[in-house]
Amino acid sequence: MTIQQVLLLLLLWMWLPHPCHTEMLFRRTPDLRPKSSGGRASGNDGKAVHRQKRGWMWNQFFLLEEYTGSDYQYVGKLHSDQDKGDGSLKYILSGDGAGTLFIIDEKTGDIHATRRIDREEKAFYTLRAQAINRRTLRPVEPESEFVIKIHDINDNEPTFPEEIYTASVPEMSVVGTSVVQVTATDADDPSYGNSARIIYSILQGQPYFSVEPETGIIRTALPNMNRENREQYQVVIQAKDMGGQMGGLSGTTTVNITLTDVNDNPPRFPQSTIHLRIPESSPVGTAIGSVKATDADTGKNAEVEYRIIDGDGTDMFDIVTQKDTQEGIITVRKPLDYETRRLYTLKVEAENTHVDPRFYYLGPFKDTTIVKISVEDVDEPPVFSRSSYLFEVHEDIELGTIIGTVMARDPDSASSPIRFSLDRHTDLDRIFNIHSGNGSIYTSKPLDREISQWHNLSVIAAEINNPKDTTRVPVYVRILDVNDNAPQFAVFYDTFVCENARAGQLIQTISAVDKDDPLGGQKFFFSLAAVNPNFTVQDNEDNTARILTRRNGFSRHEISTYLLPVVISDNDYPIQSSTGTLTIRVCACDSRGNMQSCSAEALLLPAGLSTGALVAILLCIIILLVIVVLFAALKRQRKKEPLILSKEDIRDNIVSYNDEGGGEEDTQAFDIGTLRNPAAIEDKKLRRDIIPETLFVPRRTPSAPDNTDVRDFINQRLKEHDTDPSAPPYDSLATYAYEGNDSIAESLSSLESGTTEGDQNYDYLREWGPRFNKLAEMYGGGESDKDNS
């Protein structure tokens, strides 16, 4: 608060009356009439005058807010007319703030405020006063209520609910157009003085806007404000109390005002002429380029629609409006040809889609430009005379016959020669071929409509000077039918005739099919290949025929099956026919003609053998054969000699261990060359199929001389087995009763041993593993027996 404001408040306080010094007197009403014995007084009018009772008489107290003195602020004084000043009365204060905010002198009745009071917190206080006798504590006067009202001073400035306001107004608005209303509030008492009377003024934003002093409504102050020139404005509004007089308090707020767009600007092309280029090979729908008209407006007011309104290429090109970019995209509408036309001229118009009628005077809201499109020459691929070809040919044509010709040309001015070829992926069987120079398609294999009625080929045309530039065209070949297939039976017929059949009886209805498809439809004729005494064919003339009997009675014992040749012919040119044979079985039937049996079993019944008898005979034969086979096998088994002879036999024994060797691929177990040539072994080799637990050095024995007779015997036997045609194709074992020499284990025979049996030590056989346990027992056991004896 400034010094000037403080001085002004002091002056106002001095001018105002001081109700704080007003005394509240509690006095008895004076009796102005003479008393009478009856307690009544008569007036001149003869009426009795009653004496009034005592009562409180009080006034409202007023207190100025925001007291700044150092002492308690004096409020007022309570006094009763019974107060003699001797201190016999006691004043009591109760109610709002009594004892805390407001205190009273019990003897004098003076009321003081203990602290500074803000009216904006509370505008008045309601209290109750009472005077009692100090000695008896009885009320002298009844309790009375009074109010202390707080007088307002201008201590609150006007405030706005928002520091910054945002508003908008359309551009080109007339003067006085309402923009927004701002309202400030003042916490001071609006009913006391001008402390809460607010006046609005504009501090910033002139001369564009103005504000109404009483209402705070902001209005436009200039006509035709253009958004395109300036869009944003900042206006500062002041609210001042005291009716805007000097010394009043004030507050400000900021209002940001935006001019919104209206369609007051037409579209404009930046260029009067636009040049575009497009290759002649561009397909339909290709975008050539774009045109764009600028519009100073925004949003929907700037939306533009493009169209071609004139020119020599209106039927060759289209223009489409791109909504997101507001551009006009020019596209190809029809195929272009550089050799036909090289330059097109279009007149393009751009027009606003949302026009405001208020601004028609600023129009027209459209603009035009000239677009020139140049067509560029490219090396184009060959062009066929048709988009597709269809050729029809009969299936019986000769090989090499031309079925049709495709034609293509080079559209360029150079007119390069064309080479034709077939896409072999469309003719995997290579039925057709094409002449590379003139495009003639001819057959290279016979045609058959019944295999394939249509052939879909793809012909490729390429420039000789530029083979990579090719064009394809589909060629459809339809194979026309010729009568080259004979009709046949439609299905396989299982036909039978009853033994008791009569002449003229129907035994089968037949039909036929033909792979050909004549234009007039299928028509078949049925007849017999030769006159048959048993059966006949009757044509029904509807592509079916009936097989009838020509005599009474048939016998299965005489003939069980009849073969009936039937000739089927068509009526197309040339006539095709075939002979189908019906197999007719003779069967036993009941009286109604239902077949009962046609099997061979029925034919054997008259011979007197039943089915059970035949089965029994067959089982006997099988049992006899089994007995013969078993007898022969036993006989062959008895002729075999045992491998192990008796112990008294002085010859070397051969012991069978039932161990299977490794086969032909097992070349590590032993060296077969020893058997073929006993003198071939020079080094002693260990067995490779068995791993001895301990290695030992075998004892060498003098090698036996080569026996020529034994070698010749082995070679002779080997030759006999090789040339024997009855020898089995599988591997076989032939025993030659020759051990050989220079074995790794050395010879176990005692015939050639230079020492006696007692000199031999066969303990090493136990070290060779479990496979030699038998030999170890045989030879090692003998020594133990000698020791025991």
Coordinates of N, CA, C and O in Angstrom, one line a residue, residues 191-328:
S191 N -21.3 -2.8 -1.2 CA -22.4 -1.9 -0.6 C -21.9 -0.7 0.1 O -22.6 0.1 0.6
Y192 N -20.6 -0.6 0.3 CA -20.0 0.5 1.1 C -19.0 1.2 0.2 O -17.9 0.7 -0.1
G193 N -19.3 2.3 -0.3 CA -18.4 3.1 -1.1 C -18.2 2.5 -2.5 O -19.0 1.8 -3.0
N194 N -17.1 2.9 -3.1 CA -16.7 2.5 -4.4 C -15.6 1.5 -4.4 O -14.9 1.3 -5.4
S195 N -15.3 0.9 -3.3 CA -14.2 0.0 -3.2 C -14.3 -1.2 -4.1 O -13.3 -1.7 -4.6
A196 N -15.5 -1.6 -4.4 CA -15.7 -2.8 -5.3 C -16.2 -2.5 -6.7 O -16.6 -3.3 -7.4
R197 N -16.3 -1.2 -7.0 CA -16.8 -0.8 -8.3 C -15.6 -0.8 -9.3 O -14.7 -0.1 -9.1
I198 N -15.8 -1.7 -10.3 CA -14.6 -2.0 -11.2 C -14.9 -1.4 -12.6 O -16.1 -1.4 -13.1
I199 N -13.9 -0.8 -13.2 CA -13.9 -0.2 -14.5 C -12.8 -0.9 -15.3 O -11.7 -1.0 -14.8
Y200 N -13.1 -1.3 -16.6 CA -12.2 -2.0 -17.4 C -11.6 -1.0 -18.5 O -12.3 -0.1 -19.0
S201 N -10.4 -1.2 -18.8 CA -9.7 -0.4 -19.8 C -8.7 -1.3 -20.5 O -8.3 -2.3 -20.0
I202 N -8.2 -0.9 -21.7 CA -7.3 -1.6 -22.5 C -5.9 -0.9 -22.4 O -5.8 0.3 -22.7
L203 N -4.9 -1.7 -22.0 CA -3.6 -1.1 -21.9 C -2.8 -1.5 -23.2 O -1.9 -0.7 -23.5
Q204 N -3.0 -2.6 -23.8 CA -2.3 -3.0 -25.0 C -3.2 -3.7 -26.0 O -4.0 -4.5 -25.5
G205 N -3.1 -3.4 -27.2 CA -4.0 -4.0 -28.2 C -4.7 -3.0 -29.1 O -5.5 -3.4 -30.0
Q206 N -4.5 -1.8 -28.8 CA -5.1 -0.7 -29.6 C -4.2 -0.5 -30.9 O -3.0 -0.8 -30.8
P207 N -4.7 -0.1 -32.0 CA -6.1 0.3 -32.2 C -7.0 -0.9 -32.8 O -8.0 -0.6 -33.4
Y208 N -6.5 -2.1 -32.6 CA -7.2 -3.3 -33.2 C -8.5 -3.7 -32.4 O -9.5 -4.1 -33.0
F209 N -8.4 -3.5 -31.1 CA -9.5 -4.0 -30.2 C -9.8 -2.9 -29.2 O -9.0 -2.0 -28.9
S210 N -11.0 -3.0 -28.7 CA -11.5 -2.1 -27.6 C -12.2 -3.0 -26.6 O -12.6 -4.1 -26.8
V211 N -12.5 -2.3 -25.3 CA -13.1 -3.1 -24.3 C -14.2 -2.1 -23.7 O -14.0 -0.9 -23.5
E212 N -15.3 -2.7 -23.4 CA -16.4 -1.9 -22.7 C -16.1 -1.7 -21.3 O -15.8 -2.7 -20.6
P213 N -16.1 -0.5 -20.7 CA -15.6 -0.2 -19.4 C -16.4 -1.0 -18.3 O -15.9 -1.4 -17.3
E214 N -17.7 -1.1 -18.5 CA -18.6 -1.6 -17.4 C -18.6 -3.2 -17.5 O -18.7 -3.8 -16.5
T215 N -18.7 -3.7 -18.7 CA -18.9 -5.2 -18.9 C -17.6 -6.0 -19.1 O -17.6 -7.2 -18.9
G216 N -16.6 -5.4 -19.6 CA -15.3 -6.1 -19.9 C -15.4 -6.9 -21.2 O -14.6 -7.8 -21.5
I217 N -16.4 -6.6 -22.1 CA -16.5 -7.2 -23.4 C -15.5 -6.6 -24.4 O -15.5 -5.4 -24.6
I218 N -14.6 -7.5 -25.0 CA -13.6 -7.0 -26.0 C -14.2 -7.1 -27.3 O -14.8 -8.2 -27.7
R219 N -14.1 -6.1 -28.1 CA -14.7 -6.0 -29.5 C -13.6 -5.6 -30.4 O -12.5 -5.0 -30.0
T220 N -13.8 -5.9 -31.7 CA -12.9 -5.4 -32.8 C -13.1 -3.9 -33.0 O -14.2 -3.4 -32.9
A221 N -11.9 -3.3 -33.3 CA -12.0 -1.8 -33.4 C -11.6 -1.4 -34.8 O -11.8 -0.2 -35.2
L222 N -11.0 -2.3 -35.6 CA -10.7 -2.0 -37.0 C -11.4 -2.9 -38.0 O -11.6 -4.1 -37.7
P223 N -11.9 -2.4 -39.1 CA -12.6 -3.2 -40.1 C -11.6 -4.0 -41.0 O -10.4 -3.6 -41.2
N224 N -12.0 -5.2 -41.4 CA -11.3 -6.0 -42.4 C -9.9 -6.3 -42.0 O -8.9 -6.2 -42.7
M225 N -9.8 -6.8 -40.8 CA -8.5 -7.3 -40.3 C -8.2 -8.6 -41.1 O -9.0 -9.5 -41.0
N226 N -7.0 -8.7 -41.7 CA -6.7 -9.8 -42.6 C -5.8 -10.8 -41.9 O -4.7 -10.4 -41.4
R227 N -6.2 -12.1 -41.8 CA -5.4 -13.1 -41.2 C -4.1 -13.3 -41.9 O -3.0 -13.6 -41.3
E228 N -4.1 -13.2 -43.2 CA -2.9 -13.4 -44.0 C -1.8 -12.4 -43.7 O -0.7 -12.6 -44.0
N229 N -2.2 -11.2 -43.2 CA -1.3 -10.1 -42.9 C -0.8 -10.3 -41.5 O 0.4 -10.2 -41.2
R230 N -1.7 -10.6 -40.5 CA -1.3 -10.8 -39.1 C -2.4 -11.7 -38.5 O -3.6 -11.5 -38.7
E231 N -1.9 -12.7 -37.8 CA -2.9 -13.7 -37.3 C -3.0 -13.7 -35.8 O -4.1 -13.9 -35.3
Q232 N -2.0 -13.3 -35.1 CA -2.0 -13.3 -33.6 C -1.9 -11.9 -33.0 O -1.2 -11.1 -33.5
Y233 N -2.7 -11.7 -32.0 CA -2.7 -10.4 -31.3 C -2.7 -10.7 -29.8 O -3.4 -11.6 -29.3
Q234 N -2.0 -9.8 -29.1 CA -2.0 -9.9 -27.6 C -2.6 -8.6 -27.0 O -2.1 -7.5 -27.3
V235 N -3.7 -8.7 -26.3 CA -4.4 -7.6 -25.7 C -4.2 -7.7 -24.1 O -4.5 -8.8 -23.6
V236 N -3.9 -6.6 -23.5 CA -3.8 -6.5 -22.0 C -5.0 -5.6 -21.5 O -5.1 -4.5 -21.9
I237 N -5.8 -6.2 -20.6 CA -6.9 -5.6 -20.1 C -6.7 -5.3 -18.6 O -6.2 -6.1 -17.9
Q238 N -7.0 -4.0 -18.2 CA -6.9 -3.6 -16.8 C -8.3 -3.4 -16.2 O -9.2 -2.9 -16.8
A239 N -8.4 -4.0 -14.9 CA -9.6 -3.8 -14.1 C -9.2 -2.9 -12.9 O -8.3 -3.3 -12.1
K240 N -9.9 -1.8 -12.7 CA -9.5 -0.8 -11.6 C -10.8 -0.6 -10.8 O -11.9 -0.3 -11.3
D241 N -10.6 -0.6 -9.4 CA -11.8 -0.3 -8.5 C -11.8 1.2 -8.3 O -11.1 2.0 -8.9
M242 N -12.7 1.5 -7.3 CA -13.0 2.9 -7.0 C -13.5 3.7 -8.2 O -13.3 4.9 -8.4
G243 N -14.2 2.9 -9.1 CA -14.8 3.5 -10.3 C -13.8 4.0 -11.2 O -14.1 4.9 -12.1
G244 N -12.6 3.5 -11.1 CA -11.5 3.9 -12.0 C -10.9 5.2 -11.6 O -10.0 5.7 -12.4
Q245 N -11.2 5.8 -10.5 CA -10.6 7.1 -10.0 C -9.2 6.9 -9.6 O -8.7 5.7 -9.3
M246 N -8.5 8.0 -9.4 CA -7.2 7.9 -9.0 C -7.1 7.4 -7.5 O -7.9 7.8 -6.7
G247 N -6.2 6.6 -7.3 CA -6.0 5.9 -6.0 C -6.7 4.6 -5.9 O -6.5 3.9 -4.9
G248 N -7.5 4.2 -6.9 CA -8.1 2.9 -6.9 C -7.0 1.8 -7.2 O -6.0 2.0 -7.8
L249 N -7.3 0.6 -6.7 CA -6.5 -0.5 -7.0 C -6.8 -1.2 -8.3 O -8.0 -1.2 -8.7
S250 N -5.9 -1.9 -8.9 CA -6.1 -2.4 -10.3 C -5.4 -3.8 -10.4 O -4.5 -4.1 -9.7
G251 N -5.9 -4.6 -11.4 CA -5.3 -5.8 -11.8 C -5.4 -6.0 -13.3 O -6.3 -5.4 -13.9
T252 N -4.6 -6.8 -13.9 CA -4.5 -6.9 -15.3 C -4.6 -8.4 -15.7 O -4.3 -9.3 -14.9
T253 N -4.9 -8.6 -16.9 CA -4.9 -10.0 -17.6 C -4.5 -9.8 -19.0 O -4.7 -8.8 -19.6
T254 N -4.1 -11.0 -19.6 CA -3.6 -11.0 -21.0 C -4.6 -11.8 -21.8 O -4.9 -12.9 -21.4
V255 N -5.0 -11.3 -22.9 CA -5.9 -12.0 -23.8 C -5.2 -12.2 -25.2 O -4.9 -11.2 -25.8
N256 N -5.0 -13.5 -25.5 CA -4.4 -13.8 -26.8 C -5.5 -14.1 -27.8 O -6.2 -15.0 -27.7
I257 N -5.6 -13.3 -28.8 CA -6.6 -13.3 -29.8 C -6.1 -13.8 -31.1 O -5.1 -13.3 -31.6
T258 N -6.7 -14.8 -31.7 CA -6.3 -15.3 -33.0 C -7.4 -15.0 -34.1 O -8.6 -15.3 -33.8
L259 N -7.0 -14.6 -35.2 CA -7.9 -14.4 -36.3 C -8.1 -15.7 -37.1 O -7.1 -16.3 -37.5
T260 N -9.3 -16.2 -37.1 CA -9.5 -17.4 -37.8 C -9.8 -17.1 -39.3 O -10.1 -16.0 -39.7
D261 N -9.5 -18.2 -40.1 CA -9.5 -18.0 -41.5 C -10.9 -18.1 -42.1 O -11.8 -18.8 -41.6
V262 N -11.1 -17.3 -43.1 CA -12.3 -17.3 -44.0 C -11.8 -17.4 -45.4 O -10.7 -17.0 -45.7
N263 N -12.6 -17.9 -46.3 CA -12.2 -18.0 -47.7 C -12.4 -16.7 -48.4 O -13.3 -16.4 -49.1
D264 N -11.3 -15.9 -48.2 CA -11.3 -14.6 -48.9 C -10.2 -14.5 -49.9 O -9.9 -13.4 -50.3
N265 N -9.5 -15.6 -50.2 CA -8.4 -15.6 -51.2 C -8.6 -16.7 -52.2 O -8.8 -17.9 -51.8
P266 N -8.6 -16.4 -53.5 CA -8.8 -17.4 -54.5 C -7.5 -18.2 -54.7 O -6.4 -17.7 -54.4
P267 N -7.5 -19.4 -55.3 CA -6.3 -20.1 -55.6 C -5.6 -19.5 -56.8 O -6.2 -18.9 -57.7
R268 N -4.3 -19.6 -56.8 CA -3.5 -19.0 -57.9 C -2.3 -20.0 -58.3 O -1.6 -20.5 -57.4
F269 N -2.2 -20.2 -59.6 CA -1.1 -21.0 -60.1 C 0.2 -20.1 -60.1 O 0.1 -19.0 -60.6
P270 N 1.3 -20.6 -59.7 CA 2.5 -19.8 -59.7 C 3.0 -19.6 -61.1 O 3.8 -18.7 -61.3
Q271 N 2.7 -20.5 -62.1 CA 3.2 -20.4 -63.4 C 2.0 -20.4 -64.4 O 1.0 -21.2 -64.2
S272 N 2.1 -19.7 -65.4 CA 1.0 -19.7 -66.4 C 1.2 -20.9 -67.4 O 0.2 -21.3 -68.0
T273 N 2.4 -21.4 -67.5 CA 2.6 -22.6 -68.4 C 3.5 -23.6 -67.7 O 4.5 -23.2 -67.1
I274 N 3.1 -24.9 -67.8 CA 3.9 -25.9 -67.1 C 4.2 -27.0 -68.2 O 3.4 -27.4 -68.9
H275 N 5.5 -27.4 -68.2 CA 6.0 -28.4 -69.1 C 6.2 -29.7 -68.4 O 6.9 -29.8 -67.4
L276 N 5.7 -30.8 -69.0 CA 5.9 -32.2 -68.5 C 6.4 -33.1 -69.6 O 6.1 -32.8 -70.8
R277 N 7.1 -34.2 -69.3 CA 7.5 -35.2 -70.2 C 7.1 -36.6 -69.8 O 7.1 -36.9 -68.6
I278 N 6.8 -37.4 -70.8 CA 6.4 -38.8 -70.5 C 6.9 -39.7 -71.6 O 6.7 -39.4 -72.8
P279 N 7.5 -40.9 -71.3 CA 7.9 -41.8 -72.3 C 6.6 -42.5 -72.9 O 5.6 -42.7 -72.3
E280 N 6.7 -42.8 -74.2 CA 5.6 -43.3 -74.9 C 5.2 -44.7 -74.4 O 4.1 -45.2 -74.6
S281 N 6.1 -45.4 -73.7 CA 5.9 -46.8 -73.2 C 5.2 -46.8 -71.9 O 4.9 -47.9 -71.4
S282 N 4.9 -45.6 -71.3 CA 4.2 -45.6 -70.0 C 2.8 -46.2 -70.1 O 2.0 -45.8 -71.0
P283 N 2.5 -47.2 -69.2 CA 1.2 -47.8 -69.3 C 0.1 -46.8 -68.8 O 0.4 -45.8 -68.2
V284 N -1.1 -47.2 -69.1 CA -2.3 -46.4 -68.7 C -2.3 -46.4 -67.2 O -2.1 -47.4 -66.5
G285 N -2.6 -45.2 -66.6 CA -2.6 -44.9 -65.2 C -1.3 -44.4 -64.7 O -1.2 -44.0 -63.5
T286 N -0.2 -44.3 -65.5 CA 1.0 -43.8 -65.0 C 0.9 -42.3 -64.7 O 0.3 -41.5 -65.5
A287 N 1.5 -41.8 -63.6 CA 1.4 -40.4 -63.2 C 2.5 -39.7 -64.0 O 3.7 -40.1 -63.9
I288 N 2.1 -38.6 -64.7 CA 3.1 -37.9 -65.5 C 3.8 -36.8 -64.6 O 5.0 -36.6 -64.6
G289 N 3.0 -36.1 -63.9 CA 3.5 -35.0 -63.0 C 2.3 -34.4 -62.2 O 1.2 -34.9 -62.3
S290 N 2.6 -33.3 -61.6 CA 1.6 -32.7 -60.7 C 1.6 -31.2 -61.0 O 2.6 -30.6 -61.3
V291 N 0.5 -30.6 -60.7 CA 0.3 -29.1 -60.7 C -0.3 -28.7 -59.4 O -1.1 -29.5 -58.8
K292 N 0.0 -27.5 -58.9 CA -0.5 -27.1 -57.6 C -0.7 -25.6 -57.7 O 0.2 -24.8 -58.0
A293 N -1.9 -25.2 -57.3 CA -2.3 -23.8 -57.1 C -2.2 -23.4 -55.6 O -2.6 -24.2 -54.8
T294 N -1.6 -22.3 -55.3 CA -1.4 -21.9 -54.0 C -2.6 -21.1 -53.5 O -3.2 -20.3 -54.3
D295 N -3.0 -21.2 -52.2 CA -4.1 -20.5 -51.7 C -3.7 -20.0 -50.3 O -3.2 -20.8 -49.5
A296 N -3.8 -18.7 -50.1 CA -3.4 -18.1 -48.8 C -4.2 -18.6 -47.6 O -3.8 -18.4 -46.5
D297 N -5.4 -19.1 -47.9 CA -6.3 -19.5 -46.8 C -5.8 -20.9 -46.3 O -4.8 -21.5 -46.9
T298 N -6.4 -21.4 -45.3 CA -6.0 -22.6 -44.6 C -7.3 -23.5 -44.5 O -8.4 -23.0 -44.6
G299 N -7.0 -24.8 -44.2 CA -8.1 -25.7 -43.9 C -8.9 -26.0 -45.1 O -8.5 -26.0 -46.3
K300 N -10.2 -26.1 -44.9 CA -11.2 -26.3 -45.9 C -11.3 -25.1 -46.9 O -11.7 -25.3 -48.0
N301 N -10.9 -23.9 -46.4 CA -11.0 -22.8 -47.2 C -9.9 -22.8 -48.3 O -10.0 -22.0 -49.3
A302 N -8.9 -23.6 -48.1 CA -7.9 -23.7 -49.1 C -8.0 -25.0 -50.0 O -7.1 -25.2 -50.9
E303 N -9.1 -25.8 -49.8 CA -9.2 -27.0 -50.6 C -9.6 -26.6 -52.1 O -10.4 -25.7 -52.3
V304 N -8.9 -27.3 -53.0 CA -9.0 -27.0 -54.4 C -9.3 -28.2 -55.2 O -8.9 -29.3 -54.9
E305 N -10.1 -28.1 -56.2 CA -10.5 -29.2 -57.1 C -9.9 -28.8 -58.5 O -10.1 -27.7 -59.0
Y306 N -9.2 -29.8 -59.1 CA -8.6 -29.6 -60.4 C -9.3 -30.4 -61.4 O -9.9 -31.5 -61.2
R307 N -9.4 -29.8 -62.6 CA -10.0 -30.5 -63.8 C -9.4 -29.9 -65.1 O -9.0 -28.8 -65.1
I308 N -9.5 -30.8 -66.1 CA -9.0 -30.4 -67.4 C -10.2 -29.8 -68.2 O -11.2 -30.5 -68.4
I309 N -10.2 -28.5 -68.5 CA -11.3 -27.9 -69.2 C -11.2 -27.7 -70.7 O -12.2 -27.5 -71.4
D310 N -10.0 -27.8 -71.2 CA -9.8 -27.6 -72.6 C -8.4 -28.2 -73.0 O -7.6 -28.6 -72.1
G311 N -8.2 -28.3 -74.3 CA -6.9 -28.8 -74.8 C -7.1 -29.9 -75.8 O -8.2 -30.4 -76.0
D312 N -6.0 -30.3 -76.5 CA -6.1 -31.4 -77.5 C -5.8 -32.7 -76.9 O -5.7 -33.7 -77.6
G313 N -5.6 -32.8 -75.6 CA -5.4 -34.1 -75.0 C -6.3 -34.5 -73.9 O -6.0 -35.2 -73.0
T314 N -7.6 -33.9 -74.0 CA -8.6 -34.2 -72.9 C -8.9 -35.7 -72.9 O -9.3 -36.2 -71.8
D315 N -8.9 -36.4 -74.0 CA -9.2 -37.8 -74.0 C -8.0 -38.7 -73.8 O -8.2 -39.9 -73.6
M316 N -6.8 -38.1 -73.7 CA -5.6 -38.9 -73.5 C -5.1 -38.9 -72.0 O -4.4 -39.7 -71.6
F317 N -5.6 -37.9 -71.3 CA -5.0 -37.7 -69.9 C -6.2 -37.4 -69.0 O -7.2 -36.9 -69.3
D318 N -5.9 -37.7 -67.7 CA -6.8 -37.4 -66.6 C -6.1 -36.7 -65.6 O -4.8 -36.7 -65.5
I319 N -6.8 -36.0 -64.7 CA -6.2 -35.3 -63.6 C -7.0 -35.6 -62.3 O -8.2 -35.7 -62.3
V320 N -6.3 -36.0 -61.3 CA -6.9 -36.4 -60.0 C -6.4 -35.5 -58.9 O -5.2 -35.2 -58.8
T321 N -7.3 -35.0 -58.0 CA -6.9 -34.1 -56.9 C -6.4 -34.9 -55.8 O -7.1 -35.8 -55.3
Q322 N -5.2 -34.6 -55.3 CA -4.7 -35.3 -54.1 C -5.0 -34.5 -52.9 O -4.6 -33.4 -52.7
K323 N -5.9 -35.0 -52.0 CA -6.5 -34.3 -50.9 C -5.5 -33.8 -49.9 O -5.5 -32.7 -49.4
D324 N -4.5 -34.7 -49.6 CA -3.6 -34.4 -48.5 C -2.6 -33.3 -48.9 O -2.1 -32.5 -48.1
T325 N -2.2 -33.3 -50.2 CA -1.2 -32.3 -50.7 C -1.8 -31.2 -51.5 O -1.1 -30.2 -51.8
Q326 N -3.1 -31.3 -51.8 CA -3.8 -30.3 -52.6 C -3.1 -30.1 -54.0 O -2.9 -29.0 -54.4
E327 N -2.7 -31.2 -54.6 CA -2.0 -31.2 -55.9 C -2.9 -31.9 -56.9 O -3.7 -32.8 -56.5
G328 N -2.8 -31.5 -58.1 CA -3.5 -32.2 -59.2 C -2.5 -33.1 -59.9 O -1.5 -32.7 -60.5

